Structures are given as structure tokens and as C-alpha cells.
CSV table of C-alpha atoms in Angstrom, one decimal:
chain,number,residue,atom,x,y,z
A,1,ASN,CA,141.0,123.3,79.4
A,2,SER,CA,143.0,123.2,82.5
A,3,THR,CA,140.0,124.2,84.7
A,4,VAL,CA,137.8,121.3,83.7
A,5,LEU,CA,141.2,119.1,84.0
A,6,ALA,CA,141.3,120.1,87.5
A,7,CYS,CA,137.9,119.1,88.3
A,8,THR,CA,138.0,116.0,86.9
A,9,MET,CA,141.2,115.2,88.9
A,10,GLY,CA,139.1,115.3,92.1
A,11,LYS,CA,139.6,119.1,93.0
A,12,GLN,CA,135.9,119.5,93.3
A,13,ARG,CA,134.5,121.0,96.5
A,14,VAL,CA,132.9,118.0,98.4
A,15,SER,CA,130.3,118.4,101.1
A,16,TYR,CA,129.8,115.3,103.6
A,17,PHE,CA,126.5,114.9,105.4
A,18,TYR,CA,126.7,112.9,108.7
A,19,HIS,CA,124.2,112.6,111.6
A,20,PRO,CA,125.4,111.0,114.6
A,21,THR,CA,122.1,109.5,115.3
A,22,CYS,CA,121.5,107.8,112.3
A,23,PRO,CA,123.6,104.7,112.8
A,24,LEU,CA,122.1,104.1,116.3
A,25,PHE,CA,118.6,102.9,114.7
A,26,TYR,CA,118.0,99.4,114.5
A,27,TYR,CA,115.6,97.4,112.3
A,28,GLY,CA,115.6,94.0,114.7
A,29,PRO,CA,117.9,91.0,115.2
A,30,SER,CA,117.3,89.2,112.3
A,31,HIS,CA,116.9,92.2,109.8
A,32,PRO,CA,119.7,92.2,107.2
A,33,MET,CA,119.6,96.1,107.1
A,34,LYS,CA,122.0,97.4,109.7
A,35,PRO,CA,122.4,101.5,110.0
A,36,HIS,CA,125.3,100.7,112.2
A,37,ARG,CA,127.2,100.2,109.0
A,38,LEU,CA,127.4,104.0,108.8
A,39,LYS,CA,129.3,104.5,111.7
A,40,LEU,CA,131.7,101.8,110.6
A,41,ALA,CA,132.1,103.8,107.4
A,42,HIS,CA,132.2,107.2,109.0
A,43,HIS,CA,135.0,105.9,111.4
A,44,LEU,CA,136.9,104.7,108.7
A,45,ILE,CA,136.6,108.1,106.8
A,46,LEU,CA,137.9,109.4,110.0
A,47,ALA,CA,140.7,107.0,110.5
A,48,TYR,CA,142.0,107.8,106.8
A,49,HIS,CA,142.0,111.8,107.7
A,50,LEU,CA,139.7,112.2,104.9
A,51,TYR,CA,137.3,114.5,106.9
A,52,PRO,CA,139.2,117.7,106.7
A,53,LYS,CA,139.3,117.6,103.1
A,54,MET,CA,135.7,118.0,102.8
A,55,ASP,CA,132.9,120.6,104.4
A,56,CYS,CA,131.1,118.5,106.8
A,57,TYR,CA,127.7,119.0,107.8
A,58,ARG,CA,125.2,118.0,110.1
A,59,CYS,CA,121.9,117.4,108.4
A,60,HIS,CA,118.3,119.0,109.4
A,61,PRO,CA,115.5,116.7,109.9
A,62,ALA,CA,113.3,116.5,106.9
A,63,SER,CA,109.5,117.8,107.6
A,64,ALA,CA,106.4,116.2,106.7
A,65,SER,CA,105.7,118.8,104.3
A,66,GLU,CA,109.1,118.4,102.7
A,67,MET,CA,108.3,114.6,102.6
A,68,THR,CA,104.8,115.1,101.1
A,69,ALA,CA,106.7,116.7,97.9
A,70,PHE,CA,106.3,113.1,96.7
A,71,HIS,CA,104.6,110.9,99.3
A,72,SER,CA,100.9,111.1,100.3
A,73,GLU,CA,100.2,113.1,103.3
A,74,GLU,CA,98.1,110.1,104.7
A,75,TYR,CA,101.3,107.6,104.2
A,76,VAL,CA,103.6,110.4,105.8
A,77,ASN,CA,101.4,111.0,108.9
A,78,PHE,CA,101.0,107.2,109.4
A,79,LEU,CA,105.0,106.8,109.6
A,80,ALA,CA,105.0,110.1,112.2
A,81,LYS,CA,102.6,108.3,114.5
A,82,ILE,CA,103.5,104.5,114.4
A,83,SER,CA,105.8,103.0,116.9
A,84,PRO,CA,106.1,99.5,118.4
A,85,ASP,CA,104.2,100.3,121.5
A,86,ASN,CA,100.9,101.3,119.2
A,87,LEU,CA,101.1,98.8,116.5
A,88,ARG,CA,97.5,97.3,117.4
A,89,GLN,CA,95.8,100.5,117.0
A,90,TYR,CA,97.0,100.7,113.3
A,91,SER,CA,96.7,96.8,112.3
A,92,GLY,CA,94.2,97.8,110.1
A,93,VAL,CA,96.5,100.1,107.8
A,94,LEU,CA,99.8,98.4,108.0
A,95,GLN,CA,99.0,96.2,105.2
A,96,LYS,CA,98.0,99.1,103.3
A,97,PHE,CA,101.4,101.0,103.8
A,98,ASN,CA,103.2,97.7,103.5
A,99,ALA,CA,104.9,97.9,107.1
A,100,GLY,CA,105.0,95.8,110.2
A,101,ASP,CA,106.4,92.2,111.1
A,102,THR,CA,104.9,90.6,108.2
A,103,THR,CA,106.8,92.5,105.5
A,104,ASP,CA,110.7,93.4,105.3
A,105,CYS,CA,109.8,96.8,106.2
A,106,PRO,CA,109.6,96.6,110.4
A,107,VAL,CA,108.0,99.4,113.0
A,108,PHE,CA,111.2,100.2,115.1
A,109,ASP,CA,111.8,102.6,117.6
A,110,GLY,CA,112.7,105.8,116.0
A,111,LEU,CA,111.3,104.8,112.7
A,112,TYR,CA,110.2,108.2,111.5
A,113,GLU,CA,113.3,110.2,113.1
A,114,PHE,CA,115.2,107.7,111.1
A,115,THR,CA,113.3,108.8,107.7
A,116,GLN,CA,113.9,112.5,108.8
A,117,LEU,CA,117.6,112.3,109.0
A,118,TYR,CA,118.4,110.3,106.0
A,119,THR,CA,115.9,112.3,103.9
A,120,GLY,CA,116.9,116.0,105.3
A,121,ALA,CA,120.8,115.1,104.4
A,122,SER,CA,120.0,114.3,100.7
A,123,ILE,CA,117.5,117.4,100.6
A,124,ASP,CA,120.6,119.4,101.8
A,125,GLY,CA,122.9,117.9,99.6
A,126,ALA,CA,120.5,119.0,96.7
A,127,ILE,CA,120.2,122.7,98.0
A,128,GLN,CA,124.0,122.8,98.4
A,129,LEU,CA,124.3,121.9,94.6
A,130,ASN,CA,121.4,124.3,93.5
A,131,GLN,CA,123.3,127.2,95.3
A,132,GLN,CA,126.5,126.2,94.0
A,133,GLN,CA,128.1,125.8,97.5
A,134,ALA,CA,129.5,122.3,96.4
A,135,ASP,CA,130.2,120.3,93.5
A,136,ILE,CA,129.7,117.2,95.0
A,137,CYS,CA,127.4,116.3,98.1
A,138,ILE,CA,127.8,112.7,99.6
A,139,ASN,CA,124.8,111.2,101.9
A,140,TRP,CA,126.2,107.5,102.7
A,141,SER,CA,122.5,107.2,105.1
A,142,GLY,CA,120.5,108.0,101.9
A,143,GLY,CA,119.7,106.1,98.7
A,144,LEU,CA,116.6,104.4,99.8
A,145,HIS,CA,115.5,103.5,96.5
A,146,HIS,CA,112.5,101.2,96.7
A,147,ALA,CA,110.0,103.5,98.8
A,148,LYS,CA,106.7,104.4,96.9
A,149,LYS,CA,104.5,107.3,97.0
A,150,SER,CA,102.2,105.5,99.6
A,151,GLU,CA,104.0,102.4,100.6
A,152,ALA,CA,107.1,101.3,102.2
A,153,SER,CA,109.2,98.6,100.2
A,154,GLY,CA,112.4,96.8,100.7
A,155,PHE,CA,113.7,98.2,103.8
A,156,CYS,CA,112.9,101.8,102.5
A,157,TYR,CA,110.1,104.0,104.0
A,158,ILE,CA,110.6,107.8,102.6
A,159,ASN,CA,112.3,107.9,99.1
A,160,ASP,CA,114.8,110.5,99.9
A,161,ILE,CA,116.2,110.1,96.4
A,162,VAL,CA,113.2,111.3,94.4
A,163,LEU,CA,112.8,114.0,96.7
A,164,ALA,CA,116.4,115.1,96.4
A,165,ILE,CA,115.8,115.1,92.4
A,166,LEU,CA,112.6,117.3,92.9
A,167,GLU,CA,114.8,119.9,94.7
A,168,LEU,CA,117.1,119.5,91.7
A,169,LEU,CA,114.8,120.0,89.3
A,170,LYS,CA,113.7,123.7,90.5
A,171,VAL,CA,117.2,124.7,88.9
A,172,HIS,CA,118.2,122.2,86.4
A,173,ALA,CA,116.2,121.2,83.1
A,174,ARG,CA,117.6,117.5,83.4
A,175,VAL,CA,118.4,115.4,85.9
A,176,LEU,CA,120.2,111.8,85.6
A,177,TYR,CA,119.7,109.1,88.3
A,178,ILE,CA,122.1,106.3,88.0
A,179,ASP,CA,121.7,103.3,90.3
A,180,ILE,CA,124.5,100.5,90.8
A,181,ASP,CA,122.8,98.9,93.6
A,182,VAL,CA,122.0,95.0,92.8
A,183,HIS,CA,118.4,95.6,93.1
A,184,HIS,CA,116.2,97.6,90.7
A,185,GLY,CA,115.7,101.1,91.5
A,186,ASP,CA,112.2,100.7,91.1
A,187,GLY,CA,110.7,103.4,93.3
A,188,VAL,CA,112.8,106.2,91.6
A,189,GLU,CA,112.1,104.8,88.0
A,190,GLU,CA,108.5,104.8,88.7
A,191,ALA,CA,108.4,108.4,90.2
A,192,PHE,CA,109.6,109.8,87.2
A,193,TYR,CA,108.2,107.1,84.5
A,194,THR,CA,106.3,109.3,82.6
A,195,THR,CA,108.8,112.7,82.3
A,196,ASP,CA,111.7,113.4,80.0
A,197,ARG,CA,113.1,115.6,82.6
A,198,VAL,CA,114.7,112.7,84.6
A,199,MET,CA,116.5,109.9,82.8
A,200,THR,CA,117.0,106.5,85.5
A,201,PHE,CA,119.8,104.3,84.3
A,202,SER,CA,119.6,101.1,86.4
A,203,LEU,CA,122.2,98.1,86.7
A,204,HIS,CA,120.7,95.5,88.8
A,205,LYS,CA,120.2,91.5,88.9
A,206,TYR,CA,117.2,90.6,87.2
A,207,GLY,CA,115.2,87.2,87.2
A,208,ASP,CA,113.3,85.6,90.3
A,209,PHE,CA,115.0,88.4,92.5
A,210,PHE,CA,113.4,91.4,94.3
A,211,PRO,CA,112.0,93.8,93.2
A,212,GLY,CA,111.0,91.8,89.9
A,213,THR,CA,111.1,95.2,87.8
A,214,GLY,CA,113.6,96.5,85.5
A,215,HIS,CA,113.2,94.4,82.3
A,216,LEU,CA,114.9,95.8,79.0
A,217,GLN,CA,112.0,96.7,77.7
A,218,ASP,CA,110.8,98.7,80.5
A,219,VAL,CA,111.7,102.3,78.9
A,220,GLY,CA,109.2,104.7,80.1
A,221,ALA,CA,105.8,106.0,79.0
A,222,ARG,CA,104.4,109.2,77.4
A,223,GLU,CA,106.5,111.9,77.3
A,224,GLY,CA,109.2,109.6,79.3
A,225,VAL,CA,109.5,106.9,76.7
A,226,GLY,CA,113.0,106.0,76.2
A,227,TYR,CA,114.2,107.8,79.4
A,228,SER,CA,114.1,104.9,81.7
A,229,VAL,CA,117.5,102.8,80.9
A,230,ASN,CA,117.3,99.5,82.6
A,231,ALA,CA,120.5,96.7,82.2
A,232,PRO,CA,119.2,93.5,83.6
A,233,LEU,CA,121.9,91.2,84.7
A,234,GLN,CA,122.8,87.7,86.0
A,235,ALA,CA,124.7,86.5,89.0
A,236,GLY,CA,128.8,86.6,88.9
A,237,ILE,CA,129.4,89.9,86.8
A,238,THR,CA,133.1,90.9,87.4
A,239,ASP,CA,134.4,94.5,87.4
A,240,GLU,CA,135.8,94.3,83.7
A,241,THR,CA,132.6,92.9,82.2
A,242,TYR,CA,130.4,95.4,84.2
A,243,LEU,CA,132.3,98.4,83.3
A,244,GLU,CA,133.8,97.9,79.8
A,245,GLU,CA,130.8,96.0,78.3
A,246,LEU,CA,128.0,98.1,79.8
A,247,PHE,CA,128.5,100.7,82.1
A,248,ILE,CA,131.1,103.0,80.4
A,249,PRO,CA,129.6,102.5,76.8
A,250,VAL,CA,126.2,103.3,78.1
A,251,MET,CA,126.9,106.2,80.5
A,252,ASP,CA,128.7,108.0,77.5
A,253,LYS,CA,125.9,107.8,75.3
A,254,ILE,CA,123.3,108.8,77.9
A,255,MET,CA,125.7,112.1,78.6
A,256,GLU,CA,125.9,112.9,75.1
A,257,VAL,CA,122.0,112.3,74.2
A,258,PHE,CA,120.5,113.3,77.6
A,259,ASN,CA,123.2,116.3,78.5
A,260,PRO,CA,122.0,116.4,82.4
A,261,GLY,CA,122.4,119.6,84.4
A,262,ALA,CA,123.0,117.4,87.7
A,263,ILE,CA,123.5,113.8,88.4
A,264,VAL,CA,122.3,111.6,91.4
A,265,LEU,CA,124.6,108.4,91.8
A,266,GLN,CA,123.1,105.7,94.3
A,267,CYS,CA,126.1,103.5,95.4
A,268,GLY,CA,124.2,100.4,97.0
A,269,ALA,CA,127.1,98.4,98.3
A,270,ASP,CA,125.4,94.9,97.8
A,271,SER,CA,126.7,94.8,94.3
A,272,LEU,CA,129.9,93.9,95.6
A,273,THR,CA,131.4,90.5,96.1
A,274,GLY,CA,130.3,88.3,99.2
A,275,ASP,CA,127.2,90.5,100.1
A,276,ARG,CA,124.8,88.7,102.3
A,277,LEU,CA,121.8,89.4,99.7
A,278,GLY,CA,123.8,90.1,96.7
A,279,CYS,CA,125.1,87.9,94.0
A,280,PHE,CA,127.5,89.9,91.8
A,281,ASN,CA,131.3,89.6,92.1
A,282,LEU,CA,132.5,93.2,92.0
A,283,THR,CA,135.2,94.6,94.1
A,284,THR,CA,135.7,97.9,96.1
A,285,LYS,CA,137.7,99.1,93.1
A,286,GLY,CA,135.4,97.8,90.6
A,287,HIS,CA,132.5,99.6,92.3
A,288,ALA,CA,134.5,102.7,92.6
A,289,GLN,CA,135.5,102.9,89.4
A,290,ALA,CA,131.9,103.4,88.4
A,291,VAL,CA,131.8,106.6,90.8
A,292,ARG,CA,135.0,107.9,89.2
A,293,HIS,CA,133.6,107.5,86.1
A,294,VAL,CA,130.4,109.4,86.7
A,295,GLN,CA,132.7,112.0,88.4
A,296,SER,CA,134.6,112.6,85.3
A,297,TYR,CA,131.7,114.2,83.8
A,298,ASN,CA,132.1,117.2,86.0
A,299,ARG,CA,128.6,117.8,86.9
A,300,PRO,CA,126.9,118.8,90.2
A,301,THR,CA,126.3,115.3,91.7
A,302,LEU,CA,124.9,114.0,94.6
A,303,VAL,CA,126.4,110.6,95.7
A,304,LEU,CA,124.1,108.4,97.9
A,305,GLY,CA,124.4,105.1,99.9
A,306,GLY,CA,121.7,102.6,99.3
A,307,GLY,CA,121.8,98.6,100.0
A,308,GLY,CA,124.8,96.7,101.5
A,309,TYR,CA,124.6,93.7,103.8
A,310,THR,CA,127.8,92.6,104.7
A,311,ILE,CA,128.5,95.5,106.5
A,312,ARG,CA,132.3,95.4,106.8
A,313,ASN,CA,132.5,95.7,103.4
A,314,VAL,CA,130.0,98.3,102.8
A,315,ALA,CA,132.1,100.7,105.0
A,316,ARG,CA,135.5,99.7,103.0
A,317,CYS,CA,133.2,100.6,99.8
A,318,TRP,CA,132.0,104.2,100.7
A,319,ALA,CA,135.3,105.1,102.7
A,320,TYR,CA,137.4,104.3,99.4
A,321,GLU,CA,134.8,105.9,97.4
A,322,THR,CA,134.8,109.1,99.5
A,323,ALA,CA,138.7,108.8,98.9
A,324,VAL,CA,138.1,108.6,95.3
A,325,LEU,CA,135.7,111.5,95.1
A,326,LEU,CA,138.3,113.5,97.1
A,327,GLY,CA,141.1,112.5,94.4
A,328,GLU,CA,142.9,111.0,97.6
A,329,ASP,CA,145.1,107.9,97.4
A,330,ILE,CA,144.6,106.0,100.9
A,331,ASP,CA,146.7,103.0,101.8
A,332,ASN,CA,145.0,99.4,101.4
A,333,GLN,CA,146.0,98.7,105.4
A,334,ILE,CA,143.1,99.5,107.2
A,335,PRO,CA,144.2,102.1,110.0
A,336,PHE,CA,143.5,101.5,113.5
A,337,ASN,CA,140.0,102.6,114.6
A,338,ASP,CA,137.2,101.7,117.1
A,339,TYR,CA,136.0,99.0,114.6
A,340,TYR,CA,139.3,97.7,113.4
A,341,GLU,CA,138.4,94.0,114.6
A,342,TYR,CA,135.6,94.1,112.0
A,343,TYR,CA,138.2,93.9,109.2
A,344,ALA,CA,139.7,90.6,110.4
A,345,PRO,CA,141.4,88.6,109.4
A,346,ASP,CA,143.4,90.7,106.7
A,347,TYR,CA,142.6,94.3,107.7
A,348,GLU,CA,142.9,95.3,104.4
A,349,LEU,CA,140.5,98.0,102.5
A,350,HIS,CA,140.1,96.1,99.1
A,351,LEU,CA,138.1,92.8,98.3
A,352,LYS,CA,139.3,90.2,95.8
A,353,PRO,CA,136.6,88.5,93.7
A,354,ASP,CA,135.4,85.1,94.6
A,355,PRO,CA,137.5,82.8,92.5
A,356,ASN,CA,134.8,80.1,92.6
A,357,MET,CA,131.7,82.3,91.5
A,358,GLU,CA,130.6,81.7,87.8
A,359,ASN,CA,129.7,84.8,85.7
A,360,ILE,CA,126.5,83.7,84.2
A,361,ASN,CA,126.1,86.8,81.8
A,362,ASP,CA,126.6,86.0,78.4
A,363,SER,CA,124.4,88.4,76.7
A,364,LEU,CA,126.0,91.7,77.7
A,365,GLY,CA,126.7,92.4,74.1
A,366,LYS,CA,123.1,92.4,73.1
A,367,ILE,CA,122.1,94.4,76.2
A,368,ARG,CA,124.5,97.2,75.3
A,369,THR,CA,123.3,97.4,71.6
A,370,GLU,CA,119.8,97.5,72.9
A,371,LEU,CA,120.5,100.2,75.3
A,372,LEU,CA,122.7,102.2,72.7
A,373,GLN,CA,119.8,101.7,70.2
A,374,GLN,CA,117.3,102.8,73.0
A,375,LEU,CA,119.2,106.2,73.5
A,376,SER,CA,120.1,106.8,69.9
A,377,ASP,CA,116.4,106.9,69.2
A,378,LEU,CA,116.0,109.9,71.3
A,379,GLN,CA,115.9,112.9,69.8
A,380,GLY,CA,119.0,115.0,71.7
A,381,ALA,CA,118.2,116.6,74.8
A,382,PRO,CA,114.6,117.6,75.6
A,383,SER,CA,114.2,121.1,75.5
A,384,VAL,CA,112.6,122.5,78.8
A,385,GLN,CA,111.6,126.1,78.9
A,386,MET,CA,113.3,127.6,81.8
A,387,GLN,CA,110.3,129.7,83.0
A,388,GLN,CA,108.6,126.4,83.8
A,389,VAL,CA,111.2,125.5,86.3
A,390,PRO,CA,110.2,127.0,89.8
A,391,PRO,CA,112.1,129.5,91.5
A,392,PRO,CA,115.1,128.0,93.7
A,393,PHE,CA,114.6,127.7,97.4
A,394,ARG,CA,115.7,130.6,99.5
A,395,THR,CA,118.2,129.8,102.3
A,396,ILE,CA,117.2,132.8,104.3
A,397,ASP,CA,113.6,133.6,104.8
A,398,ASP,CA,112.5,136.9,103.0
A,399,GLU,CA,111.2,138.4,106.2
A,400,GLU,CA,113.7,140.9,107.5
A,401,GLY,CA,115.5,140.1,110.5
A,402,SER,CA,113.8,136.4,111.0
A,403,GLY,CA,117.5,135.1,110.5
A,404,LYS,CA,115.9,131.3,109.8
A,405,ARG,CA,118.4,129.3,108.0
A,406,ARG,CA,118.0,126.1,106.0
A,407,VAL,CA,121.0,124.6,105.4
A,408,SER,CA,123.1,124.0,108.1
A,409,LYS,CA,126.7,125.6,108.7
A,410,THR,CA,130.0,123.8,108.5
A,411,GLN,CA,130.5,121.9,111.7
A,412,SER,CA,134.0,122.6,113.5
A,413,PRO,CA,136.2,119.8,113.7
A,414,ALA,CA,135.5,119.7,117.6
A,415,GLU,CA,132.0,119.4,117.3
A,416,LEU,CA,131.7,117.0,114.9
A,417,TYR,CA,135.0,114.7,115.0
A,418,ASP,CA,137.2,115.1,118.3
A,419,ASN,CA,134.3,114.0,120.5
A,420,VAL,CA,133.9,111.2,117.9
A,421,ASP,CA,129.9,110.6,117.6
């Protein structure tokens, strides 16, 4: 079919969500999470002239009521009120919500606004996919997969992924979540652990590594048994072993058995070689090959960021993956941009694997066999009666003449790009 072929060759309609305020937030001087990496990635996307090939949007800030579709009201209210200036007033609940200086989730200036922006972009992307306004939606500021219903965790405060999946479930009977971050996607898995409408597939470092979950035997519970798919890996995994021995065969089986209506792909870049916190040996090409493979299934796909702590490499990775999703070939020589000096000494886009890093993954065959068996045991795609699916979100208020719009319109190039934010 030539139509399907055209789509798989990167001719899908791509929407890109970016808010110029998002990279300005600061977790603190010694904290590894640097939102500034979003600006580096954005400027590379600009320098490679990828932005005219996409519909570019500035997201709406998510409201508290949107966040409480998953999170507890008490937790969201806490995030909305807390600031470095009033920390003492909240000393009693900081521990309860796992935030503050004694945790890896500090309270910094503008914290709530930061969560509103990265979450709003993911929800906007999900709504566009539901309304068939785009085939692929990209939000590199999203993908904060550790946040729980009532607590922050692992640099994540609001779980934009869970909220986006809940939005997709209003239209799609089944949603697949894929997580290629070096850390286990625990917050998303936990949220959907007992349902057969969401399958989660996470490939991650396991054993003496945060968050400590994601064992091969963690397969889901109740109606969700078999729908949590975990590939626990060891340090040093390479492109070839990651893709050929695990990712591609397991993904192909998932698509055959689960047949999702939509896909959410978390592209944490801490699984790249040379990451400050990660310990894998993937290159930008290998990481992007996983993205390309997911795109080849030709399903509505929400593509999100996530971890990534060597920020020059995060920018390389996400700019290249933007090009891959657009079906564009881009040069290995990084074009001049405002952050050009970050890419010294080689000023090249692609990373080379570390030749001194040993790949200690010696049981990939066993893991693959177990996961394929787990998937084979599922009795085909679960049948969800479509009348159980709530009606899709209406973009324009029903009240005549109210004119309120939920999804922002395409920005003109002058607004978003010529005065580069």
C-alpha cells in the first residue's frame, strides 16, 4: 500500500511543542537535571532548519484540574503553593510529598509553572492525536516518568505521561507506552499496573540503580497481568545488542499481540554513552533507530523527552530524532548556533561508543525468550467495548459564541523563531 509506505518513510504530519520559558527553570547548582538542555536542543532544531517542516505550537499551561485526573488534589495544591520562600511553613509535609532539599526533588523558583508547561504540552499533543490533527506530536520537555499520584520522585513532580495516556484513552481502546530511558518507567507502570488497556514496555538498567523496580517478573496485576513488560539490563549495552536482541523482536511481538490504537514513546537520553548518570553505551544513531522503528508502525505517536544529564548529548540526540521523525537527513557537522561551543572539540552530531566500556549483558537471550513467552500468553488484543470510552475533549466550548479554544493555533515563524526565544 503506497499510502502506508509514504507514512512509514517519514511523511507523517508532525507537531512540535516548545515553550520559551521552559528552559529557564533551574533545579539548583549541584543538581544534574538542567532544563537548559531544552534550549540547546531547540537551537539545534532551528539551526538544522527542521522547524519549517513541522507545525510548531506553544503549549497551554496545564491547570490543577487537569493534573488531578491522576494526581491527588492535596499534592497538586501543595505544588501550587510551595516556593523557596515559604518552605518552612510546609516543613511538615515536605517529607510526605518527597520534596525539598533532603530529596532529589528540590523546591525551586517557579516549580509549579514548570510542571504546568511540560504537562500542558503533553496533554496538547495527546489532544491533537485524538483529533487527528497530527500523526506525531513531539514534546521534548515532557517524559517525567517517575512522578507518583501523591509524591515527587527522581526529578519528576507531575507525571505528564500518565495524564497524556489518560487523554488518549478517551478515544483509543488500547495505548502502548514505551520507555527507552536508562531508568525504569516506574510511575507510568504503577499507574496502569492493573489494566489491560495500557501496556508498558521499559528497557532499563536494573540492580543497585534508581528506582530499583522493573524486574523481569513484574508483569502487572489483576486485569493487567502480562501488560507490564520489563527488560532489566546491565551496564555497557550497545546499539546492536539493544536493538537486534531485544527491542525490535519484543516490539514486533507487542504490536502483533496488543495492537495499540496510539503509542507514547519516552526518549530519555540518559541511555546514551557518556551520560553523567547513565551507564549504557548507546549512540545517537542506535537510540534514534529505536524511535525510527516505533514510527514504522504508523500509529498516532506522542514522542517525549525524559532523562539525560550530559546536556550537549541530550541536544544532539533529540535534534537528530526530530530529523528522523521528519524523514530528513541532516549533516553530521553541527551548524553554527548560539550554543555552538558546547559541541567542542569535534562539533559533530553523532556520538561514538566508548571502546573501553564492557558490555556485561550476558543473558539477553533469556530475557527475550521470557518476554516473548509473556506476550504469547496474552489472549490477543483485549476487547474494550467502545461505549465505555468517554467522549473526546471538545476543543471549542459548546456555549454559543464563547469562542474559548483549548489547543493553541500554529505560531507564525516570526512569533516563535525569528526573535529566537
